[in-house]
Coordinates of C-alpha atoms in Angstrom, one line a residue:
Chain L
M287 CA -148.9 104.2 -26.0
T288 CA -146.2 104.4 -23.1
G289 CA -148.6 105.6 -20.8
A290 CA -150.0 108.7 -22.3
P291 CA -153.6 109.6 -21.5
G292 CA -156.2 108.8 -23.8
N293 CA -154.7 105.6 -24.7
P294 CA -157.1 104.1 -27.5
W295 CA -156.6 100.8 -25.6
D296 CA -157.5 101.7 -22.1
G297 CA -161.4 101.6 -23.2
L298 CA -161.1 97.8 -22.6
A299 CA -160.8 98.3 -19.1
V300 CA -163.8 96.8 -17.2
P301 CA -165.4 97.3 -13.9
P302 CA -165.5 95.2 -11.1
E303 CA -167.5 92.2 -11.9
D304 CA -169.9 89.9 -9.8
P305 CA -167.9 87.4 -7.9
R306 CA -169.9 84.5 -9.7
A307 CA -169.0 86.0 -13.2
T308 CA -165.4 86.1 -11.8
V309 CA -165.6 82.0 -10.9
R310 CA -167.0 81.3 -14.2
R311 CA -164.2 83.7 -16.2
L312 CA -161.6 81.7 -14.2
A313 CA -163.2 78.6 -15.0
E314 CA -163.1 79.3 -18.7
A315 CA -159.3 80.9 -18.3
L316 CA -158.5 77.6 -16.9
E317 CA -160.0 75.5 -19.6
R318 CA -158.0 77.7 -22.2
E319 CA -154.8 77.3 -20.1
R320 CA -155.4 73.4 -20.2
I321 CA -155.6 73.5 -23.8
L322 CA -152.7 75.5 -24.1
R323 CA -150.3 73.5 -21.8
N324 CA -151.5 70.3 -23.7
R325 CA -150.6 72.1 -27.3
T326 CA -147.5 73.0 -25.6
E327 CA -146.5 69.8 -24.6
V328 CA -147.3 68.2 -28.2
L329 CA -145.4 71.0 -29.7
L330 CA -142.4 70.3 -27.5
E331 CA -142.7 66.9 -28.2
E332 CA -142.6 67.7 -31.9
Q333 CA -139.9 69.9 -32.0
T334 CA -137.6 67.6 -29.8
R335 CA -138.0 65.2 -32.2
E336 CA -137.4 67.3 -35.2
L337 CA -134.3 68.3 -33.3
Y338 CA -133.2 64.9 -32.9
F339 CA -133.5 63.5 -36.6
A340 CA -132.0 67.1 -37.6
N341 CA -129.4 66.5 -35.3
E342 CA -128.8 62.8 -36.9
R343 CA -128.8 64.3 -40.2
L344 CA -126.3 66.7 -39.6
A345 CA -124.3 64.1 -38.0
A346 CA -124.3 62.1 -41.0
Q347 CA -123.8 64.8 -43.4
H348 CA -120.5 65.7 -41.3
A349 CA -119.3 62.2 -41.0
R350 CA -119.8 62.1 -45.0
L351 CA -118.0 65.3 -45.5
L352 CA -115.1 64.0 -43.0
A353 CA -114.7 61.1 -45.0
A354 CA -114.6 62.7 -48.5
E355 CA -111.9 65.6 -47.2
R356 CA -109.9 62.5 -45.7
A357 CA -110.1 60.4 -48.8
E358 CA -109.1 63.8 -50.7
R359 CA -106.4 64.6 -48.2
S360 CA -105.2 61.2 -48.9
R361 CA -105.1 61.3 -52.6
L362 CA -103.2 64.5 -52.3
Q363 CA -100.8 63.1 -50.3
S364 CA -100.2 60.0 -52.2
E365 CA -99.7 62.1 -55.3
L366 CA -97.3 64.5 -53.7
A367 CA -95.4 61.7 -52.3
L368 CA -95.3 60.3 -55.6
A369 CA -94.1 63.5 -57.3
K370 CA -91.4 63.8 -54.8
R371 CA -90.3 60.2 -55.2
I372 CA -89.9 61.2 -59.1
Q373 CA -88.0 64.3 -58.1
A374 CA -85.6 62.5 -55.6
A375 CA -85.1 59.8 -58.4
L376 CA -83.9 62.7 -61.0
L377 CA -81.2 63.8 -58.7
P378 CA -78.2 61.7 -58.9
R379 CA -76.9 60.4 -55.5
E380 CA -73.3 59.6 -56.7
V381 CA -71.7 59.5 -59.8
N382 CA -68.2 58.1 -60.3
L383 CA -66.5 59.2 -63.7
R384 CA -62.7 58.8 -64.8
G385 CA -60.6 61.3 -62.3
L386 CA -63.9 62.2 -60.7
Q387 CA -65.9 61.3 -57.5
I388 CA -69.3 63.3 -57.0
A389 CA -72.1 63.3 -54.4
G390 CA -74.8 65.2 -53.7
D391 CA -78.3 65.2 -51.6
T392 CA -81.0 67.5 -50.9
D393 CA -83.2 67.9 -47.9
P394 CA -86.5 69.8 -49.1
C395 CA -88.6 71.8 -46.5
A396 CA -91.9 71.0 -48.1
E397 CA -93.1 68.3 -50.2
L398 CA -91.7 69.0 -53.2
G399 CA -88.1 71.1 -53.2
G400 CA -87.2 73.9 -55.1
D401 CA -83.6 73.2 -55.4
Y402 CA -82.0 71.9 -58.2
Y403 CA -78.6 70.3 -58.8
D404 CA -77.5 67.5 -61.8
V405 CA -74.7 65.7 -62.8
R406 CA -74.4 65.0 -66.5
P407 CA -71.3 62.9 -67.7
T408 CA -69.3 63.7 -70.8
D409 CA -66.7 62.1 -72.6
D410 CA -64.0 64.0 -70.8
G411 CA -65.9 64.9 -67.6
C412 CA -69.4 66.1 -67.0
W413 CA -71.8 69.3 -66.8
M414 CA -72.8 70.0 -62.9
G415 CA -75.7 72.4 -62.4
I416 CA -76.9 73.7 -59.1
G417 CA -79.9 76.2 -58.5
D418 CA -82.5 77.4 -56.3
V419 CA -86.1 78.3 -57.3
S420 CA -87.4 81.2 -55.4
G421 CA -90.2 80.1 -52.7
H422 CA -91.1 76.4 -51.9
G423 CA -93.6 73.7 -52.3
V424 CA -95.4 72.6 -55.5
T425 CA -94.7 75.6 -57.5
A426 CA -91.0 75.9 -56.7
G427 CA -90.8 71.9 -57.2
L428 CA -92.5 72.0 -60.7
V429 CA -90.1 75.0 -61.8
M430 CA -87.0 72.9 -60.6
L431 CA -88.3 70.0 -62.7
M432 CA -88.8 72.2 -65.6
M433 CA -85.2 73.3 -65.3
Q434 CA -84.0 69.8 -64.5
A435 CA -85.2 68.5 -67.9
T436 CA -84.3 71.7 -70.0
A437 CA -80.3 71.8 -68.7
A438 CA -80.1 67.9 -69.3
A439 CA -81.6 68.2 -72.9
L440 CA -79.3 71.3 -73.6
T441 CA -76.4 70.0 -72.3
R442 CA -76.7 66.5 -73.7
L443 CA -77.1 68.3 -77.2
H444 CA -73.7 69.1 -77.5
L445 CA -74.9 72.4 -79.1
F446 CA -73.2 74.5 -76.8
K447 CA -69.7 74.3 -75.5
S448 CA -69.9 76.9 -72.7
P449 CA -71.8 77.1 -69.6
S450 CA -72.7 80.7 -70.4
E451 CA -74.1 79.5 -73.6
V452 CA -76.2 77.1 -72.4
L453 CA -77.5 79.1 -69.4
A454 CA -78.8 81.6 -72.0
R455 CA -80.8 79.1 -73.8
L456 CA -81.8 77.9 -70.3
N457 CA -83.0 81.2 -69.4
E458 CA -84.9 81.7 -72.9
V459 CA -87.1 78.8 -72.0
L460 CA -87.6 79.5 -68.3
Y461 CA -88.5 82.7 -69.2
E462 CA -90.9 81.8 -71.8
N463 CA -92.5 79.2 -69.6
I464 CA -92.7 81.1 -66.2
R465 CA -93.3 84.7 -67.1
R466 CA -95.6 84.1 -70.3
R467 CA -97.1 80.7 -70.0
M468 CA -97.5 80.4 -66.1
A469 CA -97.8 84.3 -65.4
G470 CA -95.6 83.7 -62.5
D471 CA -93.1 85.4 -60.8
E472 CA -90.6 82.7 -59.8
H473 CA -86.8 83.2 -60.5
I474 CA -83.7 81.1 -60.1
T475 CA -80.6 81.6 -58.8
A476 CA -78.2 79.1 -60.8
A477 CA -74.5 77.7 -61.7
L478 CA -73.8 75.6 -64.5
L479 CA -70.2 74.1 -64.5
R480 CA -68.2 72.3 -67.2
L481 CA -65.8 70.0 -65.3
H482 CA -63.0 68.6 -67.7
D483 CA -60.8 65.5 -66.6
D484 CA -57.5 67.5 -66.7
G485 CA -59.1 69.4 -63.5
R486 CA -60.5 72.5 -65.3
I487 CA -63.5 73.9 -64.4
T488 CA -65.5 76.5 -66.7
F489 CA -68.4 77.9 -65.0
A490 CA -71.1 80.8 -65.4
G491 CA -74.3 82.3 -63.7
A492 CA -75.4 83.6 -60.8
H493 CA -75.3 81.4 -57.4
E494 CA -73.8 81.0 -54.0
E495 CA -70.3 80.9 -53.6
L496 CA -67.9 77.9 -55.1
L497 CA -65.8 76.2 -52.3
V498 CA -62.6 74.8 -53.5
F499 CA -60.9 72.6 -50.8
R500 CA -57.1 72.6 -51.6
A501 CA -55.6 69.6 -50.7
R502 CA -52.1 71.0 -50.7
T503 CA -53.1 73.5 -47.9
G504 CA -56.0 71.7 -46.3
A505 CA -57.9 75.0 -46.5
C506 CA -61.1 76.1 -48.8
E507 CA -60.9 78.8 -51.1
R508 CA -64.4 80.7 -51.8
V509 CA -64.8 81.6 -55.5
Q510 CA -67.7 84.6 -56.0
T511 CA -69.9 83.5 -59.2
S512 CA -71.6 86.5 -61.0
G513 CA -74.4 87.2 -63.6
T514 CA -78.2 87.2 -62.8
W515 CA -81.3 85.4 -62.0
L516 CA -82.9 83.0 -64.5
G517 CA -86.5 83.6 -65.6
V518 CA -86.8 87.3 -65.0
V519 CA -85.4 88.7 -68.3
P520 CA -85.9 87.1 -72.0
D521 CA -82.1 87.7 -72.9
I522 CA -79.1 87.3 -70.1
R523 CA -76.2 87.0 -72.6
R524 CA -74.9 90.7 -72.1
V525 CA -74.5 89.6 -68.3
T526 CA -73.5 86.1 -68.2
H527 CA -69.9 85.4 -68.9
D528 CA -67.8 82.0 -68.2
Q529 CA -65.1 81.8 -65.5
Q530 CA -62.1 79.3 -64.9
I531 CA -60.8 77.8 -62.3
W532 CA -58.4 74.8 -62.0
L533 CA -58.5 71.5 -59.6
E534 CA -55.2 70.1 -58.3
P535 CA -55.8 66.0 -57.7
G536 CA -57.1 65.8 -54.3
D537 CA -58.9 69.0 -54.4
C538 CA -62.5 69.4 -53.8
L539 CA -65.4 71.6 -55.3
A540 CA -68.2 72.1 -53.1
L541 CA -71.4 73.5 -54.2
Y542 CA -74.6 74.4 -52.1
T543 CA -78.0 76.3 -51.9
D544 CA -78.5 79.2 -49.3
G545 CA -80.7 76.6 -47.4
L546 CA -77.5 75.3 -46.1
T547 CA -75.4 78.5 -45.0
E548 CA -78.7 80.6 -44.1
A549 CA -80.5 77.8 -41.6
T550 CA -80.8 79.4 -38.4
N551 CA -80.9 78.1 -35.0
D552 CA -82.9 79.2 -32.1
A553 CA -80.4 81.8 -31.0
G554 CA -80.8 83.3 -34.5
Q555 CA -77.6 82.2 -35.7
Q556 CA -77.1 81.0 -39.4
F557 CA -75.0 78.2 -40.0
G558 CA -72.9 80.4 -42.3
V559 CA -70.2 79.5 -45.0
E560 CA -67.6 79.5 -42.4
R561 CA -69.0 76.5 -40.9
V562 CA -69.1 74.7 -44.2
C563 CA -65.8 75.4 -44.8
A564 CA -64.5 74.4 -41.5
E565 CA -66.5 70.8 -41.8
I566 CA -65.0 70.3 -45.3
E567 CA -61.4 71.1 -44.1
R568 CA -62.2 69.0 -40.9
L569 CA -63.0 65.9 -43.0
G570 CA -60.2 66.7 -45.5
A571 CA -59.4 63.6 -47.4
A572 CA -63.0 61.7 -46.9
T573 CA -65.2 60.9 -49.9
P574 CA -67.4 63.2 -51.2
R575 CA -70.6 60.9 -50.2
E576 CA -68.9 61.3 -46.7
I577 CA -68.6 65.3 -46.8
V578 CA -72.3 65.6 -48.0
R579 CA -73.8 63.5 -45.3
A580 CA -71.5 65.4 -42.8
L581 CA -72.4 68.9 -43.8
L582 CA -76.4 67.9 -43.9
A583 CA -76.3 66.1 -40.7
R584 CA -74.2 68.9 -39.2
V585 CA -77.0 71.6 -40.5
R586 CA -80.0 69.3 -39.1
E587 CA -77.9 69.5 -35.8
F588 CA -77.7 73.1 -35.8
A589 CA -80.9 74.0 -37.2
P590 CA -83.3 71.1 -36.6
T591 CA -86.4 72.9 -38.3
P592 CA -85.1 74.3 -41.4
S593 CA -87.3 76.9 -43.3
D594 CA -85.6 76.5 -46.4
D595 CA -84.5 73.3 -49.0
I596 CA -81.1 72.4 -48.3
T597 CA -78.7 71.1 -50.9
A598 CA -74.7 70.1 -51.0
V599 CA -73.2 68.5 -54.0
V600 CA -68.9 67.6 -53.6
A601 CA -66.8 66.8 -56.4
R602 CA -63.3 65.7 -55.8
Y603 CA -60.8 65.7 -58.6
L604 CA -58.6 62.3 -58.3
A605 CA -56.5 63.3 -61.5
R606 CA -56.7 62.2 -65.1
Chain M
M21 CA -149.2 85.2 -38.3
K22 CA -146.5 84.1 -35.4
G23 CA -148.0 83.6 -32.3
L24 CA -145.2 86.4 -30.9
V25 CA -147.7 88.8 -32.0
F26 CA -150.3 87.5 -30.4
R27 CA -148.6 87.3 -27.1
L28 CA -147.4 90.7 -27.1
L29 CA -150.8 91.8 -27.7
E30 CA -151.8 89.7 -24.6
N31 CA -149.2 91.1 -22.8
M32 CA -150.0 94.6 -23.7
V33 CA -153.5 94.5 -22.3
V34 CA -152.7 92.4 -19.4
D35 CA -149.9 94.7 -18.2
R36 CA -152.1 97.7 -18.9
L37 CA -155.5 96.8 -18.1
G38 CA -155.4 93.1 -16.0
L39 CA -156.3 90.0 -17.1
Q40 CA -160.0 90.5 -16.9
A41 CA -159.6 93.0 -19.8
W42 CA -158.1 90.4 -22.0
D43 CA -160.3 87.5 -20.9
T44 CA -163.5 89.8 -21.8
L45 CA -161.8 91.0 -25.3
V46 CA -161.1 87.1 -26.3
A47 CA -164.3 86.1 -24.8
Q48 CA -166.0 88.6 -27.2
T49 CA -164.1 87.8 -30.1
E50 CA -164.9 84.9 -32.6
L51 CA -161.3 83.3 -32.8
R52 CA -160.3 80.3 -34.7
T53 CA -157.9 79.4 -32.3
R54 CA -159.1 77.6 -29.0
G55 CA -157.1 77.9 -25.9
G56 CA -154.2 80.4 -26.0
F57 CA -151.2 81.7 -28.5
I58 CA -147.9 80.3 -28.4
G59 CA -145.1 82.2 -29.6
S60 CA -143.4 79.8 -31.9
E61 CA -146.4 78.7 -33.3
T62 CA -148.3 80.2 -36.3
Y63 CA -152.4 81.4 -36.2
P64 CA -154.5 82.7 -38.9
D65 CA -154.0 86.3 -39.4
E66 CA -157.9 86.9 -39.4
D67 CA -157.4 86.0 -35.5
L68 CA -155.5 89.1 -34.9
I69 CA -158.0 91.4 -37.0
A70 CA -160.7 89.9 -35.2
L71 CA -159.0 90.8 -31.8
V72 CA -158.3 94.4 -32.9
R73 CA -161.8 94.8 -34.3
T74 CA -163.4 93.8 -31.1
A75 CA -161.4 96.0 -29.5
S76 CA -162.5 98.8 -31.7
R77 CA -165.8 97.9 -30.8
L78 CA -165.4 97.6 -27.2
T79 CA -163.4 100.8 -27.0
G80 CA -165.5 102.8 -29.6
R81 CA -161.7 103.8 -31.3
P82 CA -160.9 103.1 -34.9
V83 CA -158.9 99.8 -35.9
D84 CA -155.9 101.9 -37.4
E85 CA -155.5 103.7 -34.4
L86 CA -155.3 100.6 -32.1
L87 CA -153.0 99.2 -34.5
R88 CA -150.6 102.0 -34.8
S89 CA -150.7 102.5 -30.6
F90 CA -150.0 98.7 -30.3
G91 CA -146.9 99.1 -32.8
R92 CA -145.4 101.6 -30.9
Y93 CA -146.1 99.9 -27.4
V94 CA -144.4 96.7 -28.5
F95 CA -141.1 97.7 -30.3
P96 CA -139.4 97.8 -27.2
D97 CA -140.2 94.3 -26.6
L98 CA -139.1 93.5 -30.5
V99 CA -135.8 95.4 -29.7
G100 CA -135.0 92.8 -27.4
W101 CA -134.6 90.1 -29.7
Y102 CA -132.3 92.0 -32.0
V103 CA -130.2 93.9 -29.8
T104 CA -127.0 93.4 -31.6
I105 CA -128.7 95.1 -34.9
V106 CA -130.0 97.7 -32.8
A107 CA -126.8 98.5 -31.2
E108 CA -125.0 98.7 -34.6
S109 CA -127.6 101.3 -35.9
E110 CA -126.2 104.9 -35.7
G111 CA -130.0 105.9 -35.6
A112 CA -133.3 105.4 -36.5
K113 CA -132.9 106.0 -40.3
S114 CA -130.0 103.3 -40.2
F115 CA -131.5 100.9 -38.3
L116 CA -134.8 101.5 -40.3
M117 CA -132.8 100.6 -43.3
S118 CA -131.5 97.4 -41.9
V119 CA -135.2 96.1 -41.3
D120 CA -135.4 94.2 -44.3
R121 CA -132.1 93.0 -44.6
S122 CA -131.2 92.2 -41.2
I123 CA -134.2 92.0 -38.8
H124 CA -136.6 89.8 -41.4
L125 CA -133.6 87.6 -42.3
E126 CA -133.2 87.1 -38.6
V127 CA -137.0 86.5 -37.7
R128 CA -136.9 84.0 -40.8
K129 CA -134.3 82.0 -39.1
L130 CA -135.7 82.2 -35.6
H131 CA -139.2 81.7 -36.6
V132 CA -139.3 78.9 -39.2
G133 CA -142.4 79.5 -42.0
A134 CA -142.6 83.4 -40.6
V135 CA -144.3 85.5 -43.3
V136 CA -142.7 89.0 -43.4
P137 CA -143.5 92.5 -45.2
E138 CA -141.2 93.0 -47.8
F139 CA -139.7 96.6 -47.6
T140 CA -137.6 98.5 -50.1
Y141 CA -135.9 102.2 -49.9
E142 CA -135.4 105.3 -51.4
D143 CA -132.5 107.0 -49.7
L144 CA -133.1 110.4 -50.9
E145 CA -131.4 113.1 -48.6
P146 CA -129.6 112.7 -45.3
N147 CA -132.9 113.4 -43.3
R148 CA -135.4 111.9 -45.5
L149 CA -136.4 108.1 -46.3
V150 CA -139.0 106.6 -48.5
M151 CA -140.3 102.9 -47.2
I152 CA -142.4 101.0 -49.6
Y153 CA -144.1 98.4 -47.8
R154 CA -145.7 95.3 -49.6
S155 CA -147.4 92.7 -47.6
E156 CA -150.8 91.1 -48.1
R157 CA -151.7 91.8 -44.4
R158 CA -152.3 95.1 -45.1
L159 CA -151.0 96.0 -41.7
C160 CA -149.3 99.2 -42.6
D161 CA -151.0 100.9 -39.8
L162 CA -149.1 98.5 -37.4
A163 CA -145.8 99.6 -39.3
E164 CA -146.5 103.1 -38.9
G165 CA -146.7 102.5 -35.0
L166 CA -143.5 100.6 -35.1
I167 CA -141.7 103.4 -37.0
E168 CA -143.1 105.7 -34.0
G169 CA -141.8 103.0 -31.6
V170 CA -138.3 103.2 -33.6
G171 CA -138.4 107.0 -33.0
D172 CA -138.7 106.6 -29.2
H173 CA -136.2 104.3 -28.9
F174 CA -133.5 106.4 -30.9
G175 CA -134.9 109.6 -29.1
E176 CA -135.7 111.3 -32.6
D177 CA -138.7 112.9 -34.2
I178 CA -140.0 111.0 -37.3
R179 CA -142.6 112.7 -39.2
Q180 CA -144.8 110.3 -41.4
E181 CA -146.7 110.8 -44.5
Q182 CA -148.1 107.8 -46.0
T183 CA -148.6 109.2 -49.7
R184 CA -150.1 105.7 -51.0
C185 CA -151.6 102.7 -49.3
T186 CA -153.3 99.6 -50.0
K187 CA -156.3 100.6 -48.1
R188 CA -156.8 102.8 -50.6
G189 CA -156.4 100.9 -53.8
H190 CA -152.6 101.1 -54.5
D191 CA -150.4 98.3 -54.8
H192 CA -148.2 99.0 -52.1
C193 CA -147.9 101.5 -49.2
R194 CA -145.5 104.4 -49.3
F195 CA -144.0 106.2 -46.2
E196 CA -142.4 109.5 -46.6
L197 CA -140.2 109.8 -43.3
F198 CA -138.7 113.0 -42.5
F199 CA -135.9 112.8 -39.5
A200 CA -136.0 116.0 -37.4
G201 CA -132.8 114.8 -35.3
R202 CA -132.7 114.1 -31.7
R203 CA -135.1 115.1 -29.1
P204 CA -134.1 117.4 -26.5

């Protein structure tokens, strides 16, 4: 009906009417208009009221949801804080043994850390471990706890003499749990060390370099580790071998995770292993506790907002 | 029936033929509704049918022709409510296929209590579409006019064949649509 001739509705057109009829029609139209206006006002009032109550209901529902969300968040935060306390409690801060002073600390970048370290005393020294679970947060933290508990149990049983043997068994448990049971893809870089009270250290596993501060020269030596990641393949025995180094009285062994050396500042520079060595060399005869504290303080100063967990462990050999 | 449809009919008659013609139509129709129509209100379906029947009596033209003509005339006014959906359509066919899932969904959101017809589709060939119309109102002539309006809007010729109709005793109306492409 877009203006086409012969539109069926056009037949409604009416001829000009008598003025009295117009007045009558207008009066009727006015009456219809009055009814319409009254109805519109009532409708408007009803709809305004309805909107008001709907708004009230919405606000109440919003408040309820907000409160529930806050409560849930608070509960989760409490549980995470508890998990963090448990994790922190399992990491030894300071261990003094016959001929050995050891200190360690970790600075997780998320609620739970994925870095692992531990010291387990034995009759003639101790077991030490250090590792880093891939990723951050709760999953990494749980894998780290799994690793800590398994390594502690395996070393305590005295069934295996060498780090490579323990590491192979540890890998079997981690592989089974992570790959098969959790269907996860986490992996761990880790080194396990057996420190003896005669200064001998046997170690195995692929992790960061071991730093050995020689008291005699006042310089750090960097010792490569070899092997493979844990939790990736079921059997690592073929590629896991023991290595050995010796500490002289006054020497220090420093272990760390990549969060320390790869901490990056605003200029894009990494903290680097050289700065770690320089700090240890600068502190020289300080206690392991002081060295660990200084290292963590320096890296925080260098990169105030770390993107990875940072761990440092230092052991000083004092002589038998 | 939502008042919007009555308002569109009123606007069409007043715009084309003047207020007097609308007054005459209303005065000669026995309506359940007193006063006028408000877009957001709901009115008896019978009032629309009564108005079109009166128009048929006054003009001497059949009801189905008047409804078809009304549908085609008001489509541009309806488009204004759903600009985005229309703009997103590639052409008449894709728009018609969005009526049930998009347009009617929006109608229900905007007009609480609106009862809309149900369309189902058979998309058989690129230039062919079957639309099955189900509505207790049996206003398939209005739907036919609206489809013509869709063709006008997109500048496409749409040939319609209504192979089934509730007015002929079927339980639904079946529109077979053939899209002849853009008008020159």
